[in-house]
Short mmCIF file of C-alpha atoms in Angstrom, two decimals:
data_model
loop_
_atom_site.label_atom_id
_atom_site.label_comp_id
_atom_site.label_asym_id
_atom_site.label_seq_id
_atom_site.Cartn_x
_atom_site.Cartn_y
_atom_site.Cartn_z
CA MET A 3 33.26 -71.91 21.12
CA VAL A 4 36.68 -72.99 21.93
CA LYS A 5 39.13 -70.17 22.56
CA THR A 6 42.58 -70.53 20.58
CA ASP A 7 45.57 -69.70 22.22
CA GLY A 8 45.72 -66.50 20.06
CA ASP A 9 42.34 -65.53 21.81
CA LYS A 10 43.77 -66.21 25.19
CA LYS A 11 46.77 -64.13 24.46
CA ARG A 12 44.67 -61.51 23.18
CA GLY A 13 42.16 -61.61 26.32
CA PHE A 14 45.12 -61.63 28.56
CA GLY A 15 46.88 -58.80 26.87
CA THR A 16 43.72 -56.72 27.05
CA ARG A 17 43.13 -57.26 30.51
CA TRP A 18 46.76 -56.03 31.38
CA LEU A 19 46.03 -53.02 29.30
CA TRP A 20 42.81 -52.07 31.19
CA LEU A 21 44.78 -52.73 34.27
CA VAL A 22 47.54 -50.37 33.27
CA VAL A 23 44.92 -47.85 32.07
CA ALA A 24 43.00 -48.09 35.45
CA LEU A 25 46.11 -47.58 37.27
CA VAL A 26 46.89 -44.60 35.55
CA ALA A 27 43.55 -43.06 35.75
CA ALA A 28 43.48 -43.84 39.71
CA PHE A 29 46.85 -42.11 40.31
CA VAL A 30 45.70 -39.15 38.24
CA ALA A 31 42.43 -38.63 40.18
CA MET A 32 44.48 -39.24 43.35
CA ALA A 33 47.16 -36.65 42.60
CA VAL A 34 44.17 -34.21 41.42
CA SER A 35 42.20 -35.00 44.53
CA SER A 36 45.34 -34.79 46.83
CA LYS A 37 46.50 -31.15 45.02
CA THR A 38 43.12 -29.71 45.44
CA SER A 39 42.46 -30.76 49.05
CA SER A 40 46.09 -29.87 49.82
CA LYS A 41 45.60 -26.24 48.50
CA ILE A 42 42.38 -25.84 50.28
CA ALA A 43 43.91 -27.24 53.54
CA LEU A 44 46.87 -25.32 53.61
CA PHE A 45 45.67 -21.82 52.46
CA GLY A 46 42.25 -22.77 53.31
CA ALA A 47 40.42 -19.57 54.64
CA ILE A 48 38.10 -19.99 51.54
CA ASP A 49 34.50 -19.79 53.39
CA ARG A 50 35.68 -17.96 56.72
CA ALA A 51 33.28 -15.24 55.94
CA CYS A 52 30.36 -17.34 54.90
CA HIS A 53 29.08 -18.24 58.60
CA CYS A 54 25.72 -18.84 56.96
CA ALA A 55 26.79 -21.99 54.90
CA ARG A 56 27.89 -23.66 57.89
CA GLY A 57 24.71 -25.41 59.03
CA THR A 58 24.21 -27.17 62.29
CA PRO A 59 27.18 -26.83 64.40
CA LYS A 60 28.51 -30.35 65.24
CA TYR A 61 29.19 -29.36 68.81
CA SER A 62 25.94 -28.37 70.86
CA GLY A 63 24.34 -28.32 74.47
CA MET A 64 26.34 -28.59 77.52
CA VAL A 65 29.97 -28.81 77.50
CA GLU A 66 30.35 -31.91 79.66
CA ASP A 67 31.43 -31.45 83.46
CA CYS A 68 30.94 -27.38 82.84
CA CYS A 69 27.90 -25.09 83.24
CA CYS A 70 27.88 -23.47 79.92
CA ASP A 71 26.92 -24.84 76.42
CA TYR A 72 28.90 -24.82 73.20
CA GLU A 73 26.89 -21.96 71.48
CA THR A 74 27.27 -19.78 74.33
CA VAL A 75 31.05 -20.28 74.49
CA ASP A 76 31.38 -19.44 71.04
CA ARG A 77 29.30 -16.45 71.13
CA LEU A 78 30.95 -15.06 74.28
CA ASN A 79 34.43 -15.73 73.04
CA GLU A 80 33.62 -14.05 69.55
CA GLU A 81 31.96 -10.97 71.15
CA VAL A 82 33.70 -10.66 74.77
CA LEU A 83 36.59 -12.55 75.44
CA ASN A 84 38.85 -12.96 72.77
CA PRO A 85 38.87 -9.33 71.77
CA SER A 86 39.62 -8.35 75.32
CA LEU A 87 42.16 -10.97 75.76
CA GLN A 88 43.86 -10.18 72.53
CA GLU A 89 44.52 -6.27 73.78
CA LEU A 90 45.43 -7.60 77.19
CA VAL A 91 48.47 -9.78 76.43
CA LYS A 92 49.76 -6.99 74.19
CA THR A 93 50.28 -4.73 77.21
CA PRO A 94 53.63 -4.28 78.82
CA PHE A 95 52.44 -6.06 81.89
CA PHE A 96 51.34 -9.44 79.95
CA ARG A 97 53.88 -9.12 77.24
CA TYR A 98 56.87 -10.47 79.49
CA PHE A 99 57.38 -14.09 81.01
CA LYS A 100 60.04 -14.67 83.35
CA VAL A 101 61.45 -18.31 82.56
CA LYS A 102 64.31 -20.84 82.76
CA LEU A 103 64.97 -21.95 79.28
CA TRP A 104 68.19 -24.07 79.55
CA CYS A 105 67.86 -27.87 79.49
CA ASP A 106 67.79 -29.33 82.98
CA CYS A 107 65.71 -32.80 82.30
CA PRO A 108 65.71 -34.83 85.52
CA PHE A 109 64.35 -37.88 83.41
CA TRP A 110 66.53 -38.36 80.58
CA PRO A 111 69.85 -37.01 81.53
CA ASP A 112 71.55 -38.30 78.42
CA ASP A 113 69.24 -36.82 76.15
CA GLY A 114 71.33 -35.17 73.30
CA MET A 115 68.88 -32.64 73.00
CA CYS A 116 69.20 -31.38 76.42
CA ARG A 117 72.77 -32.08 77.32
CA LEU A 118 74.32 -28.72 77.29
CA ARG A 119 73.21 -26.22 79.82
CA ASP A 120 73.82 -23.24 77.72
CA CYS A 121 71.71 -24.81 74.80
CA SER A 122 71.44 -21.81 72.49
CA VAL A 123 70.88 -19.78 75.55
CA CYS A 124 73.42 -17.15 76.59
CA GLU A 125 73.06 -16.62 80.18
CA CYS A 126 74.18 -13.02 80.89
CA PRO A 127 76.33 -11.79 83.90
CA ASP A 128 74.60 -9.29 86.16
CA SER A 129 76.81 -6.57 84.71
CA GLU A 130 75.35 -7.26 81.29
CA PHE A 131 71.79 -7.52 82.56
CA PRO A 132 71.06 -4.06 84.14
CA GLU A 133 68.03 -4.19 86.62
CA SER A 134 66.12 -1.56 84.39
CA PHE A 135 66.58 -3.33 81.35
CA LYS A 136 67.56 0.09 79.75
CA LYS A 137 70.08 -1.61 77.24
CA PRO A 138 68.12 -3.83 74.74
CA LYS A 139 70.26 -7.20 74.17
CA ARG A 140 69.77 -9.78 71.71
CA LEU A 141 71.35 -12.94 72.79
CA SER A 142 73.00 -15.36 70.40
CA LEU A 143 71.10 -17.69 68.40
CA ASN A 144 74.20 -19.75 66.78
CA ASP A 145 73.89 -22.66 68.84
CA LEU A 146 70.83 -24.87 67.50
CA VAL A 147 71.39 -28.12 69.17
CA CYS A 148 68.39 -27.61 71.26
CA GLN A 149 66.37 -26.68 68.25
CA GLU A 150 67.15 -29.61 66.25
CA GLY A 151 68.55 -27.66 63.73
CA LYS A 152 65.40 -25.41 63.20
CA PRO A 153 66.41 -21.72 63.39
CA GLN A 154 62.56 -20.99 63.91
CA ALA A 155 62.43 -22.74 67.26
CA ALA A 156 64.93 -20.44 68.95
CA VAL A 157 63.52 -17.84 71.22
CA ASP A 158 64.00 -14.39 70.28
CA ARG A 159 65.33 -12.45 73.77
CA THR A 160 65.29 -8.96 72.69
CA LEU A 161 63.80 -6.81 75.74
CA ASP A 162 62.57 -3.21 74.94
CA SER A 163 63.36 -0.40 77.82
CA LYS A 164 60.10 -1.02 79.71
CA ALA A 165 60.54 -4.45 81.65
CA PHE A 166 59.31 -4.33 85.34
CA ARG A 167 60.14 -5.52 88.85
CA GLY A 168 57.79 -6.07 91.73
CA TRP A 169 55.40 -8.51 93.22
CA THR A 170 56.06 -11.05 95.89
CA GLU A 171 57.19 -14.45 94.86
CA ILE A 172 55.76 -17.48 96.41
CA ASP A 173 56.05 -21.11 95.03
CA ASN A 174 52.87 -22.84 93.49
CA PRO A 175 52.32 -26.28 95.09
CA TRP A 176 51.14 -27.36 91.72
CA THR A 177 54.16 -26.77 89.61
CA ASN A 178 57.86 -27.37 89.87
CA ASP A 179 59.65 -24.49 88.97
CA ASP A 180 61.18 -22.37 91.85
CA GLU A 181 60.47 -19.01 90.75
CA THR A 182 62.52 -17.49 93.69
CA ASP A 183 65.95 -18.82 91.74
CA ASN A 184 66.20 -15.64 89.72
CA ASP A 185 69.80 -16.21 88.83
CA GLU A 186 68.55 -19.14 86.46
CA MET A 187 65.83 -17.14 84.85
CA THR A 188 65.30 -14.43 81.88
CA TYR A 189 62.55 -12.26 80.70
CA VAL A 190 61.09 -12.97 77.38
CA ASN A 191 59.11 -10.69 75.38
CA LEU A 192 56.03 -13.25 73.99
CA GLN A 193 55.00 -10.98 71.26
CA LEU A 194 58.34 -11.68 69.74
CA ASN A 195 58.06 -15.15 70.25
CA PRO A 196 54.44 -16.57 68.91
CA GLU A 197 53.44 -20.17 69.59
CA ARG A 198 53.55 -21.70 66.25
CA TYR A 199 55.22 -24.39 64.04
CA THR A 200 59.03 -24.98 64.95
CA GLY A 201 59.70 -28.06 63.53
CA TYR A 202 59.87 -29.91 66.61
CA THR A 203 58.78 -33.54 65.65
CA GLY A 204 59.66 -36.91 65.72
CA PRO A 205 60.73 -39.20 68.86
CA SER A 206 61.82 -36.27 71.08
CA ALA A 207 58.43 -34.58 71.07
CA ARG A 208 56.44 -37.89 71.16
CA ARG A 209 58.48 -39.02 74.13
CA ILE A 210 57.12 -35.89 75.88
CA TRP A 211 53.72 -36.41 75.25
CA ASP A 212 53.89 -39.92 75.90
CA ALA A 213 55.16 -39.58 79.38
CA VAL A 214 52.70 -36.82 80.21
CA TYR A 215 49.85 -39.20 79.47
CA SER A 216 51.24 -42.72 80.26
CA GLU A 217 53.05 -41.47 83.54
CA ASN A 218 51.34 -38.85 84.96
CA CYS A 219 47.21 -39.02 83.73
CA PRO A 220 46.75 -42.56 82.02
CA LYS A 221 43.26 -43.10 80.41
CA TYR A 222 41.61 -44.71 83.47
CA PRO A 223 39.08 -47.28 82.89
CA SER A 224 35.63 -45.54 83.71
CA GLN A 225 35.13 -47.90 86.48
CA GLU A 226 38.45 -47.02 88.20
CA SER A 227 38.83 -43.34 87.31
CA CYS A 228 37.25 -41.00 89.90
CA GLN A 229 36.11 -37.45 88.73
CA GLU A 230 39.13 -35.81 89.76
CA GLU A 231 41.37 -37.81 87.82
CA LYS A 232 39.31 -37.63 84.58
CA ILE A 233 39.48 -33.94 84.93
CA LEU A 234 43.20 -33.91 85.10
CA TYR A 235 43.30 -35.91 82.02
CA LYS A 236 40.91 -33.81 80.17
CA LEU A 237 42.86 -30.55 81.01
CA ILE A 238 45.99 -32.14 79.74
CA SER A 239 44.24 -33.42 76.58
CA GLY A 240 42.66 -29.76 76.14
CA LEU A 241 46.00 -27.93 76.44
CA HIS A 242 47.55 -30.42 73.96
CA SER A 243 44.52 -29.77 71.77
CA SER A 244 45.31 -26.03 71.92
CA ILE A 245 49.09 -26.29 71.06
CA SER A 246 48.36 -28.53 68.19
CA ILE A 247 46.05 -26.08 66.91
CA HIS A 248 48.08 -23.02 67.15
CA ILE A 249 50.93 -25.25 65.40
CA ALA A 250 48.27 -25.61 62.51
CA ALA A 251 46.90 -22.33 62.43
CA ASP A 252 50.65 -20.66 61.83
CA TYR A 253 52.55 -23.33 59.92
CA LEU A 254 55.56 -23.14 57.77
CA LEU A 255 53.96 -23.97 54.47
CA ASP A 256 57.41 -23.37 52.29
CA GLU A 257 60.73 -23.34 54.22
CA ALA A 258 62.48 -22.07 50.88
CA THR A 259 60.24 -18.91 50.70
CA ASN A 260 59.54 -18.63 54.31
CA LEU A 261 55.64 -18.80 53.51
CA TRP A 262 53.41 -19.33 56.60
CA GLY A 263 49.82 -20.17 56.81
CA GLN A 264 47.08 -22.37 57.99
CA ASN A 265 47.53 -26.17 57.36
CA LEU A 266 43.74 -27.58 58.09
CA SER A 267 44.76 -30.95 56.91
CA LEU A 268 47.21 -31.09 60.18
CA MET A 269 44.42 -29.88 62.06
CA TYR A 270 41.92 -32.25 60.93
CA ASP A 271 44.41 -35.26 61.51
CA ARG A 272 45.35 -34.17 65.17
CA ILE A 273 42.12 -32.48 66.39
CA MET A 274 39.19 -32.59 64.43
CA LYS A 275 38.92 -36.21 63.58
CA TYR A 276 38.91 -36.83 67.47
CA PRO A 277 35.54 -35.12 68.61
CA ASP A 278 37.02 -35.81 72.25
CA ARG A 279 39.96 -33.67 71.78
CA VAL A 280 37.58 -30.87 70.67
CA ARG A 281 35.43 -31.30 73.78
CA ASN A 282 38.56 -31.36 75.98
CA LEU A 283 39.64 -28.12 74.85
CA TYR A 284 36.52 -26.35 75.47
CA PHE A 285 36.31 -28.00 78.82
CA THR A 286 39.88 -26.69 79.37
CA TYR A 287 38.96 -23.25 78.27
CA LEU A 288 35.94 -23.07 80.86
CA PHE A 289 38.07 -24.35 83.70
CA VAL A 290 40.48 -21.54 83.42
CA LEU A 291 38.05 -19.04 82.54
CA ARG A 292 36.47 -20.14 86.05
CA ALA A 293 39.49 -19.58 87.79
CA VAL A 294 39.87 -15.93 86.54
CA THR A 295 36.35 -15.18 87.32
CA LYS A 296 36.95 -16.73 90.89
CA ALA A 297 40.04 -14.58 91.45
CA ALA A 298 38.43 -11.46 90.15
CA ASP A 299 38.46 -9.49 93.13
CA TYR A 300 42.30 -10.37 93.55
CA LEU A 301 43.30 -9.51 90.16
CA GLU A 302 41.30 -6.06 90.23
CA GLN A 303 43.22 -5.04 92.98
CA ALA A 304 46.74 -6.34 91.61
CA GLU A 305 49.18 -3.77 90.76
CA TYR A 306 50.20 -3.80 87.09
CA ASP A 307 53.03 -1.12 87.30
CA THR A 308 55.39 -1.15 84.78
CA GLY A 309 56.42 2.33 84.89
CA ASN A 310 54.20 3.37 81.96
CA PRO A 311 51.23 5.16 83.53
CA ASN A 312 48.87 5.20 80.18
CA GLU A 313 49.85 1.59 79.25
CA ASP A 314 49.07 0.59 83.15
CA LEU A 315 45.48 2.34 83.33
CA LYS A 316 44.67 0.47 80.27
CA THR A 317 45.81 -2.87 81.64
CA GLN A 318 43.77 -2.41 84.51
CA SER A 319 40.60 -1.34 82.42
CA LEU A 320 41.02 -4.53 80.19
CA ILE A 321 41.12 -6.56 83.36
CA ARG A 322 38.12 -5.11 84.71
CA GLN A 323 36.37 -5.10 81.08
CA LEU A 324 37.09 -8.95 80.94
CA LEU A 325 36.24 -9.78 84.63
CA TYR A 326 32.70 -8.07 84.86
CA SER A 327 31.38 -8.22 81.46
CA PRO A 328 27.74 -8.08 81.81
CA LYS A 329 27.20 -10.57 79.13
CA LEU A 330 29.60 -12.94 80.43
CA GLN A 331 28.05 -12.72 83.96
CA ALA A 332 24.67 -13.15 82.31
CA ALA A 333 25.23 -16.06 80.01
CA CYS A 334 27.80 -18.35 81.90
CA PRO A 335 28.40 -16.66 85.40
CA VAL A 336 29.85 -20.03 86.95
CA PRO A 337 31.91 -21.87 83.57
CA PHE A 338 32.90 -24.73 86.07
CA ASP A 339 31.66 -25.96 89.48
CA GLU A 340 34.74 -26.91 91.41
CA ALA A 341 32.74 -27.32 94.70
CA LYS A 342 31.59 -30.88 93.91
CA LEU A 343 35.51 -32.15 93.76
CA TRP A 344 37.80 -33.36 96.73
CA LYS A 345 34.74 -34.76 98.67
CA GLY A 346 34.91 -37.43 101.43
CA GLN A 347 37.52 -38.73 103.55
CA SER A 348 39.82 -39.43 100.72
CA GLY A 349 39.67 -35.88 99.19
CA PRO A 350 42.92 -34.60 100.83
CA GLU A 351 44.90 -37.85 99.71
CA LEU A 352 43.61 -37.69 96.48
CA LYS A 353 44.19 -33.84 96.08
CA HIS A 354 47.93 -34.49 97.39
CA LYS A 355 48.07 -37.42 94.59
CA ILE A 356 46.86 -35.31 91.64
CA GLN A 357 48.79 -32.40 92.80
CA GLN A 358 52.09 -34.40 92.85
CA GLN A 359 50.97 -35.62 88.85
CA PHE A 360 50.88 -32.34 87.81
CA ARG A 361 54.08 -31.13 89.51
CA ASN A 362 55.57 -34.21 87.31
CA ILE A 363 54.21 -32.77 84.42
CA SER A 364 55.48 -29.29 85.20
CA THR A 365 58.84 -31.08 85.58
CA LEU A 366 58.60 -32.64 81.93
CA MET A 367 58.69 -29.20 80.58
CA ASP A 368 62.26 -28.97 81.15
CA CYS A 369 62.90 -32.06 78.84
CA VAL A 370 61.35 -30.36 75.68
CA GLY A 371 64.08 -30.26 73.14
CA CYS A 372 63.02 -26.99 71.33
CA GLU A 373 63.50 -23.75 72.87
CA LYS A 374 59.91 -22.07 71.61
CA CYS A 375 58.54 -25.05 72.73
CA ARG A 376 59.90 -25.33 75.90
CA LEU A 377 58.97 -21.36 76.57
CA TRP A 378 55.19 -22.16 75.71
CA GLY A 379 54.83 -25.33 77.44
CA LYS A 380 56.34 -24.03 80.73
CA LEU A 381 54.10 -20.88 80.71
CA GLN A 382 50.78 -22.79 80.08
CA VAL A 383 51.52 -25.60 82.45
CA LEU A 384 52.23 -22.67 84.96
CA GLY A 385 49.02 -21.10 83.84
CA LEU A 386 47.02 -24.45 84.32
CA GLY A 387 48.87 -24.80 87.58
CA THR A 388 47.83 -21.49 88.51
CA ALA A 389 44.12 -22.12 87.65
CA LEU A 390 44.44 -25.14 89.79
CA LYS A 391 45.70 -23.18 92.65
CA ILE A 392 43.08 -20.65 92.51
CA LEU A 393 40.33 -23.18 92.42
CA PHE A 394 41.67 -25.77 94.66
CA THR A 395 43.50 -23.75 97.21
CA VAL A 396 45.67 -25.67 99.72
CA ASP A 397 43.49 -25.22 102.92
CA GLY A 398 40.38 -25.56 100.98
CA GLN A 399 38.88 -22.38 102.20
CA GLU A 400 36.39 -20.62 100.04
CA ASN A 401 37.59 -17.19 101.38
CA LEU A 402 39.99 -16.48 98.63
CA ASP A 403 40.80 -12.76 99.71
CA GLN A 404 42.35 -14.15 102.81
CA THR A 405 43.97 -17.22 101.45
CA LEU A 406 45.00 -16.62 97.67
CA GLN A 407 48.51 -15.14 97.04
CA LEU A 408 49.40 -15.06 93.58
CA GLN A 409 52.92 -13.87 91.92
CA ARG A 410 53.37 -11.94 88.94
CA ASN A 411 54.68 -14.54 86.88
CA GLU A 412 51.45 -17.01 87.55
CA VAL A 413 49.13 -14.08 86.62
CA ILE A 414 51.12 -13.35 83.36
CA ALA A 415 51.17 -17.35 82.80
CA LEU A 416 47.16 -17.76 83.64
CA MET A 417 46.05 -14.86 81.31
CA ASN A 418 48.24 -15.74 78.57
CA LEU A 419 46.97 -19.37 78.79
CA LEU A 420 43.40 -18.08 78.73
CA ASN A 421 44.33 -16.26 75.54
CA ARG A 422 45.82 -19.37 73.82
CA LEU A 423 42.64 -21.24 74.61
CA SER A 424 40.40 -18.56 73.45
CA GLU A 425 42.27 -18.39 70.08
CA SER A 426 42.00 -22.34 69.94
CA VAL A 427 38.13 -22.27 70.45
CA LYS A 428 37.84 -19.37 68.06
CA PHE A 429 39.88 -21.12 65.29
CA VAL A 430 37.96 -24.37 65.88
CA HIS A 431 34.90 -22.78 65.63
CA GLU A 432 35.43 -20.73 62.21
CA MET A 433 37.93 -23.48 60.49
CA GLY A 434 36.83 -26.56 62.04
CA PRO A 435 33.79 -27.04 59.77
CA THR A 436 36.31 -26.37 56.83
CA ALA A 437 38.93 -28.66 57.92
CA GLU A 438 36.31 -31.47 58.27
CA ARG A 439 34.54 -30.98 54.65
CA VAL A 440 37.91 -30.81 52.98
CA MET A 441 39.31 -33.69 54.52
CA GLU A 442 36.17 -35.91 54.78
CA GLY A 443 35.65 -34.96 51.16
CA HIS A 444 39.24 -35.69 50.20
CA LEU A 445 38.69 -39.17 52.14
CA SER A 446 35.68 -40.06 50.13
CA VAL A 447 37.16 -39.56 46.69
CA HIS A 448 40.03 -41.99 47.76
CA SER A 449 37.54 -44.22 49.30
CA LYS A 450 35.37 -44.49 46.07
CA LEU A 451 38.71 -45.02 44.06
CA ILE A 452 39.61 -48.21 46.11
CA TYR A 453 36.25 -49.09 45.87
CA SER A 454 36.44 -48.89 41.86
CA TRP A 455 39.89 -50.25 41.90
CA ASN A 456 38.83 -53.41 43.91
CA LYS A 457 35.57 -53.98 41.59
CA PHE A 458 37.72 -53.56 38.36
CA TRP A 459 40.27 -56.01 39.73
CA SER A 460 37.71 -58.47 40.63
CA HIS A 461 36.15 -58.25 36.90
CA VAL A 462 39.72 -58.72 35.41
CA LEU A 463 40.24 -61.61 37.58
CA LYS A 464 37.03 -63.36 36.50
CA ALA A 465 37.54 -62.61 32.89
#
């Protein structure tokens, strides 16, 4: 039967009607899916208590280049390490960190984010900064140039009356900061400045990480990269992963109501979608843990004097509890074996090269355009540099009680870094599977919609 013009028009109109209906249905389904997954992703601890429903863990077996497996790391972290570290970093000794916060970027001197020396920082004269810190002082936060207009990125400099002095100050060959330059440094209470979302995003933030990866630890092809270079890359990647996890774990969900919570979709997009980043996080955690356990004798004998006898005794007790945990010594006595590195005639030259690369990374922290990000970047890079210093002493000697010398700030940075990594591993273990299920389910719904849409469109064209 031959179709008339009226029949053709009616058929054409019907196809477009179905097209509109399909479009509306697709958008509604996508909106419902997005809304549902967003709620779960943002507020998402819906199955935190339901460990039995997780099934077989995605990460199992030995952590690459380490001497401990994922299951053991998760168990030790939950039962031993994380509880001790959480208490330790709250003690007066580990609560304060000495840092130079004003911008002094040698790579981009024309950077508008770091052009001003007093970038939201008031450097108090000696008369206003008593040695005993008896007068708490909150410094001005009016200038938000360095924070890109984000007040949540400013550092709270409130000090209590129990700040401390002491310890010999010796520069770390792995890091750039001159810790002996006291006039340009101030104490910051880390408990008042948690590592979390600050609003620091965009080109300024990306440029820092691009410089870290491309200029200092590029992804060498496997045939061109030696073990030591791979380890440097994994350490930086693991640190990067940990920082991203802390941003996702404590995220500003609604600026209008100052609502904070978990952003699991961000965690998935930045970390869980890339298994190597999770593996590098575990590697970095074990690397730093090895440095802490290797320096056990030194750390046990160190003076944790802050003028508060009860708190100082508690600090020493927590240190011993952490260093000499029977569970840790039985399950993972040597988390990482550093003895296999820097071998052969080129060993010293290679160490010097990688040491310089890490110093460059340390210097880049002065270019971070967000004050809180700069604070935690400097602390964690110093902590990682301290771990490198412990594991790879300058003269290569194994007898640490004769060669190792740490300054107070290095120990504070080291233990706070270990706690940061411990929290990240715990969050990945507890919430990683949820983030993956939520986001992969979300992506699956959208994939089905796209498939249905393509199929329908093909049918319309053929009609």
